[in-house]
mmCIF file of C-alpha atoms in Angstrom:
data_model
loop_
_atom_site.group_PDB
_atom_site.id
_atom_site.type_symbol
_atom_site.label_atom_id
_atom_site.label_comp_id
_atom_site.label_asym_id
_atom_site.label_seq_id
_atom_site.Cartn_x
_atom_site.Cartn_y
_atom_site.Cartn_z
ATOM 1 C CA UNK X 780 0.000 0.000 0.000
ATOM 2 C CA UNK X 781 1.354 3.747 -0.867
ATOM 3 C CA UNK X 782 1.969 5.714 1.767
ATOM 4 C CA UNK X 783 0.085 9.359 1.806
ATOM 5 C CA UNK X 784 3.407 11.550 0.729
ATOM 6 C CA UNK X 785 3.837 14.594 2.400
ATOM 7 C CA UNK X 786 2.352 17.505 0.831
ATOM 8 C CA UNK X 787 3.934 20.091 3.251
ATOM 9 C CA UNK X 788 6.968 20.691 5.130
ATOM 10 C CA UNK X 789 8.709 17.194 6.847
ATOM 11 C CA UNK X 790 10.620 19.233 9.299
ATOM 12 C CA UNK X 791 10.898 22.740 10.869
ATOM 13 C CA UNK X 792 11.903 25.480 8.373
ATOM 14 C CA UNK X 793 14.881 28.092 9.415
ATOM 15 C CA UNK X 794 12.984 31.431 9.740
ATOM 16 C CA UNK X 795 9.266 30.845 11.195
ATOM 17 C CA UNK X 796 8.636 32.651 14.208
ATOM 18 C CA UNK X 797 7.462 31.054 17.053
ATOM 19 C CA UNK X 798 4.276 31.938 18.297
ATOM 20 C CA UNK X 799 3.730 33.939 21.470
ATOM 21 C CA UNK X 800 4.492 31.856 24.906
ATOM 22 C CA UNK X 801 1.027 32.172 26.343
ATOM 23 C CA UNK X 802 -0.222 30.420 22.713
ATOM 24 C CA UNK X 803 2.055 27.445 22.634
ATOM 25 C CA UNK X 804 1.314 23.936 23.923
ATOM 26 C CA UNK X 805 3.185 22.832 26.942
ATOM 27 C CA UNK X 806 5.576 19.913 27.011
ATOM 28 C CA UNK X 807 5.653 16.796 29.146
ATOM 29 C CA UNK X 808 8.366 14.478 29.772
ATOM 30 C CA UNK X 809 8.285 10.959 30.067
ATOM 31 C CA UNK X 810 10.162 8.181 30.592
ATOM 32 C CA UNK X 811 11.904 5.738 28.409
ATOM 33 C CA UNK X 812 9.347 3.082 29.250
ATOM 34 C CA UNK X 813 6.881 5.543 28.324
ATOM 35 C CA UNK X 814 7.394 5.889 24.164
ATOM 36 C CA UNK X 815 4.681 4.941 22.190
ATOM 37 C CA UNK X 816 4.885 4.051 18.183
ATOM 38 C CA UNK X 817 2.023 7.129 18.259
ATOM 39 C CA UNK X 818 1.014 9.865 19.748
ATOM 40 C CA UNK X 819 -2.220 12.227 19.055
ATOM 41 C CA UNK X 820 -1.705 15.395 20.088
ATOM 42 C CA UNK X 821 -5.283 17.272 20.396
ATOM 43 C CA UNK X 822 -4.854 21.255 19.692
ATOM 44 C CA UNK X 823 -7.040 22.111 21.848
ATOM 45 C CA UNK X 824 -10.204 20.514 23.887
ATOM 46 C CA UNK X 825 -12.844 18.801 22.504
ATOM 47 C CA UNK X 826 -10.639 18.050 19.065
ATOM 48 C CA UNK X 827 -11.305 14.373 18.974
ATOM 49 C CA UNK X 828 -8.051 12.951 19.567
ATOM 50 C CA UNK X 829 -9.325 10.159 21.908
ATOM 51 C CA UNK X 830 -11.263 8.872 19.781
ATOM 52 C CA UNK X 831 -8.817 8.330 17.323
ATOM 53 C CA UNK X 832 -6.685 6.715 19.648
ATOM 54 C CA UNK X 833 -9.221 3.926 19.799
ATOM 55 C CA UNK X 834 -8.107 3.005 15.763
ATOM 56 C CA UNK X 835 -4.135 2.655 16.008
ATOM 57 C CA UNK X 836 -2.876 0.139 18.310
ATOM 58 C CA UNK X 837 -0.936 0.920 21.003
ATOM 59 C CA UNK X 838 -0.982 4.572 20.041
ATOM 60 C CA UNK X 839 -1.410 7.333 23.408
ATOM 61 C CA UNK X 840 -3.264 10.353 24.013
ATOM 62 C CA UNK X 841 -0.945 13.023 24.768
ATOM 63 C CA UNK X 842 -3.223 15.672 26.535
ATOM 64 C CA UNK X 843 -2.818 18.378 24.791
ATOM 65 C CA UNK X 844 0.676 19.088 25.614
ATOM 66 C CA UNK X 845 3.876 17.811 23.492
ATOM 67 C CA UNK X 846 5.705 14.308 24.803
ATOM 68 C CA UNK X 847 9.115 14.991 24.901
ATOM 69 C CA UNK X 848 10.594 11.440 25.594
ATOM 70 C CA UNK X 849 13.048 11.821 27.842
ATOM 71 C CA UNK X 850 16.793 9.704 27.034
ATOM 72 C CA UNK X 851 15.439 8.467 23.971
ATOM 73 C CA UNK X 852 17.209 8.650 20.605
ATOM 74 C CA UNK X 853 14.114 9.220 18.538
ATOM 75 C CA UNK X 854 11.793 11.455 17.965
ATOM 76 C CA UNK X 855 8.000 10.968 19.431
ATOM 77 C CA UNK X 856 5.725 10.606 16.416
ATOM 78 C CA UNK X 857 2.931 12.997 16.771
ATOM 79 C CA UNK X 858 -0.175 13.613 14.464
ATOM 80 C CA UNK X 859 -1.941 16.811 15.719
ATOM 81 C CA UNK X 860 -5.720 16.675 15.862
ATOM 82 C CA UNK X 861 -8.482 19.618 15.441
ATOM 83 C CA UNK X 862 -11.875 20.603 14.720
ATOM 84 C CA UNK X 863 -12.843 22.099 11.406
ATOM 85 C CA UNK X 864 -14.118 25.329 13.481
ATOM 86 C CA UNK X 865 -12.611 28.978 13.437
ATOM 87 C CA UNK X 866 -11.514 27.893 17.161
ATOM 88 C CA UNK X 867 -9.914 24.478 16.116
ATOM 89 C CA UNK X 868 -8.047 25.192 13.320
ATOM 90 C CA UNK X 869 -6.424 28.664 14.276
ATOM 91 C CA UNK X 870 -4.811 26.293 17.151
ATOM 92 C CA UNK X 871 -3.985 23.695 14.919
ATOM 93 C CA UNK X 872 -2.161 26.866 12.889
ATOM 94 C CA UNK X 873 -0.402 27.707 16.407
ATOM 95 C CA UNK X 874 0.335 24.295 17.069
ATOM 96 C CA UNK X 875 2.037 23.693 14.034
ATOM 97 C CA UNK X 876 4.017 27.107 14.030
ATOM 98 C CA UNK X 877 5.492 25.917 17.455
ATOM 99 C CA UNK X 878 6.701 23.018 15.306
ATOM 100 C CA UNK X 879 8.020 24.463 12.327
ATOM 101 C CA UNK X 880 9.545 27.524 14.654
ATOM 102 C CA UNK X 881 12.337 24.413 16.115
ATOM 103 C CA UNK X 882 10.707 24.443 19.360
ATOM 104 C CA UNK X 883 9.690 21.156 20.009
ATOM 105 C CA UNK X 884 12.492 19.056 17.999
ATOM 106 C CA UNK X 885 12.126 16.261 20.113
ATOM 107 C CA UNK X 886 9.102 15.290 18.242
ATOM 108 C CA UNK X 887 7.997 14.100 14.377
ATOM 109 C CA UNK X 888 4.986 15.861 13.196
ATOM 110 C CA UNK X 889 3.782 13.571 10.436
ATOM 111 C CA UNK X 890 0.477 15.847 9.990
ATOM 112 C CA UNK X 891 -2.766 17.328 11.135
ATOM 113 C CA UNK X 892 -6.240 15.486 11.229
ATOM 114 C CA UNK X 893 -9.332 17.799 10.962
ATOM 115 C CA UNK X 894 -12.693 16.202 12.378
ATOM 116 C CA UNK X 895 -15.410 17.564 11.189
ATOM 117 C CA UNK X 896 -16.955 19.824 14.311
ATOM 118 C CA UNK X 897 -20.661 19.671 12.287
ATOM 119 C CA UNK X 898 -22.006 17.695 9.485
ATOM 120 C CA UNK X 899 -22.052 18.521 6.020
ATOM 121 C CA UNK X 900 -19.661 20.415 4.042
ATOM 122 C CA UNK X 901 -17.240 23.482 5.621
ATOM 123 C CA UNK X 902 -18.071 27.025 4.754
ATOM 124 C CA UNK X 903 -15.759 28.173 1.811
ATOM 125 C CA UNK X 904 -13.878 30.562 4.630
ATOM 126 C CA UNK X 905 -13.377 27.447 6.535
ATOM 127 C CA UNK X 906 -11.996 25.259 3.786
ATOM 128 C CA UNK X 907 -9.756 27.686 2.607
ATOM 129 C CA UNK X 908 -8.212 28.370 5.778
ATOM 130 C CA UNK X 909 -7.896 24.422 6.216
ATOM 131 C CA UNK X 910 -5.778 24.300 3.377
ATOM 132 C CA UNK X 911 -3.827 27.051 4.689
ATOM 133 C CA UNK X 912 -2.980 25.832 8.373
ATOM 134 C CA UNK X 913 -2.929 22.038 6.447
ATOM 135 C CA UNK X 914 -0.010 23.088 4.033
ATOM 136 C CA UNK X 915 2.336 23.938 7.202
ATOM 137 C CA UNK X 916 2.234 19.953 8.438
ATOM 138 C CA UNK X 917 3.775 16.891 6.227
ATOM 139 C CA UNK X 918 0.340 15.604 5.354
ATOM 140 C CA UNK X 919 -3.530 16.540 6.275
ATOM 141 C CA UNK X 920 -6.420 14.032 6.595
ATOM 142 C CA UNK X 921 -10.308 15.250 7.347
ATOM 143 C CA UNK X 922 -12.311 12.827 9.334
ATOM 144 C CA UNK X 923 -16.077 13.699 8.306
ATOM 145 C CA UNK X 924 -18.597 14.088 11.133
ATOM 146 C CA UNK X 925 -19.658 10.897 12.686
ATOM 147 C CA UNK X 926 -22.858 10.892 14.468
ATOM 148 C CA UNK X 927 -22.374 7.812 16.464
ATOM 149 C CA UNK X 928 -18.702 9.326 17.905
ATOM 150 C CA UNK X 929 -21.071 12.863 19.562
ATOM 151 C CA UNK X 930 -23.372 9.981 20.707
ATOM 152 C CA UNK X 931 -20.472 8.516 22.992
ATOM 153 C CA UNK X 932 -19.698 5.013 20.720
ATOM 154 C CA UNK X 933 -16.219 3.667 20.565
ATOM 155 C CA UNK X 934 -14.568 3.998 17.533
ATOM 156 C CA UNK X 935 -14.410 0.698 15.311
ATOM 157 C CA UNK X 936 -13.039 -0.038 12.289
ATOM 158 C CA UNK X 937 -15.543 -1.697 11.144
ATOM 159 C CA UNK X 938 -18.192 0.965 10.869
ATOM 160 C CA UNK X 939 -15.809 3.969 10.418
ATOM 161 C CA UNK X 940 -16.237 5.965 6.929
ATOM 162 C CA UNK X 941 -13.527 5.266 4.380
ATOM 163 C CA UNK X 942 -11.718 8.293 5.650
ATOM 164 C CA UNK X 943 -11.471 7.091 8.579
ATOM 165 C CA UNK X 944 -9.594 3.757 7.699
ATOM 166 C CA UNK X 945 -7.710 5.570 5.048
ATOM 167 C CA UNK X 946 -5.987 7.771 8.201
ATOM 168 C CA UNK X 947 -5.477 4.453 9.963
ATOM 169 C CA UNK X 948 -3.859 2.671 6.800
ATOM 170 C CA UNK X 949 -1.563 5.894 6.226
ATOM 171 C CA UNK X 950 -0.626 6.052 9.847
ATOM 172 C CA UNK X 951 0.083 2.189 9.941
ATOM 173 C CA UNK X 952 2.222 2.460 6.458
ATOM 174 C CA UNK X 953 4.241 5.356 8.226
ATOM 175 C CA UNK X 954 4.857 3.444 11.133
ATOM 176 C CA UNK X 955 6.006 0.462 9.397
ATOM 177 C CA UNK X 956 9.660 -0.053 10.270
ATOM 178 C CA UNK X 957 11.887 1.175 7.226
ATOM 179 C CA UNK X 958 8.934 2.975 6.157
ATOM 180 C CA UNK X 959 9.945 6.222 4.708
ATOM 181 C CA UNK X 960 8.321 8.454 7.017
ATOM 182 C CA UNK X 961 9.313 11.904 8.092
ATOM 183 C CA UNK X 962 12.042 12.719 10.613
ATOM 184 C CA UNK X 963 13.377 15.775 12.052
#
């Protein structure tokens, strides 16, 4: 299976500034026995991110805040996660600009998932802008609004939309040892 190539930047980029303190994520350290293959970083509250963490095996919530794996050689993979609001993607924006400003380089940003915060399709201002915060990450996905997820269901496979599973297979190709997947 192809893997979804990056479409935007793979690694931080010399010049960006880095967003105001008060506006950047937090880190948190943990331990070596602590490191995950995966790591879904939510932008902000309510973004969905435990939910995905239901479809990728063995993969960790990190809380809104940046793992910084303490003594290990490797960078934590991280896939941020926000809602396809105003709210949700202007900290997805933020979030990546503390990437690609250098400040987190103990972590791989291999791209952004945007769940749908309402069904049907985005306003045009919204969709633009998603392309716009979208092209500063490696790759984007968009999860479209699932009824049964607001209703409190776990996530399965099995009766996720095609998007859904198409993240999952991406994320799992990436993963793949020897996989040609984005580093820092």
């Amino acid at each position: 299976m192809a893997t979804a190539a990056p479409t935007g930047p793979v690694a931080p980029q010399r010049g960006v500034p880095a967003p105001d303190t008060v506006d950047q994520l937090p880190v948190v350290q943990y331990g070596p026995g602590e490191a995950r293959p995966l790591w879904w970083l939510g932008a902000h509250g309510g973004a969905g991110e435990s939910k995905l963490a239901h479809l990728v095996e063995h993969s960790q919530v990190a809380d809104h805040a940046w793992p910084h794996l303490v003594a290990s050689p490797r960078p934590a993979p991280v896939v941020l996660v926000a809602r396809s609001s105003y709210d949700g993607l202007r900290a997805a924006q933020v979030a990546a600009t503390q990437w690609a400003s250098g400040l987190v380089p103990f972590v791989n940003v291999l791209g952004l998932v945007i769940v749908a915060d309402a069904p049907g399709r985005l306003p045009r201002p919204l969709r633009e802008f998603a392309q716009i915060v979208g092209g500063g990450v490696p790759r984007t996905w968009t999860v479209p609004w699932i009824e049964s997820w607001r209703l409190g269901e776990e996530p399965s496979l099995l009766s996720v939309p095609r998007e859904v599973r198409r993240l999952v297979d991406d994320l799992n190709a990436i993963l793949q040892p020897g996989a040609g997947s984005t580093t820092n």
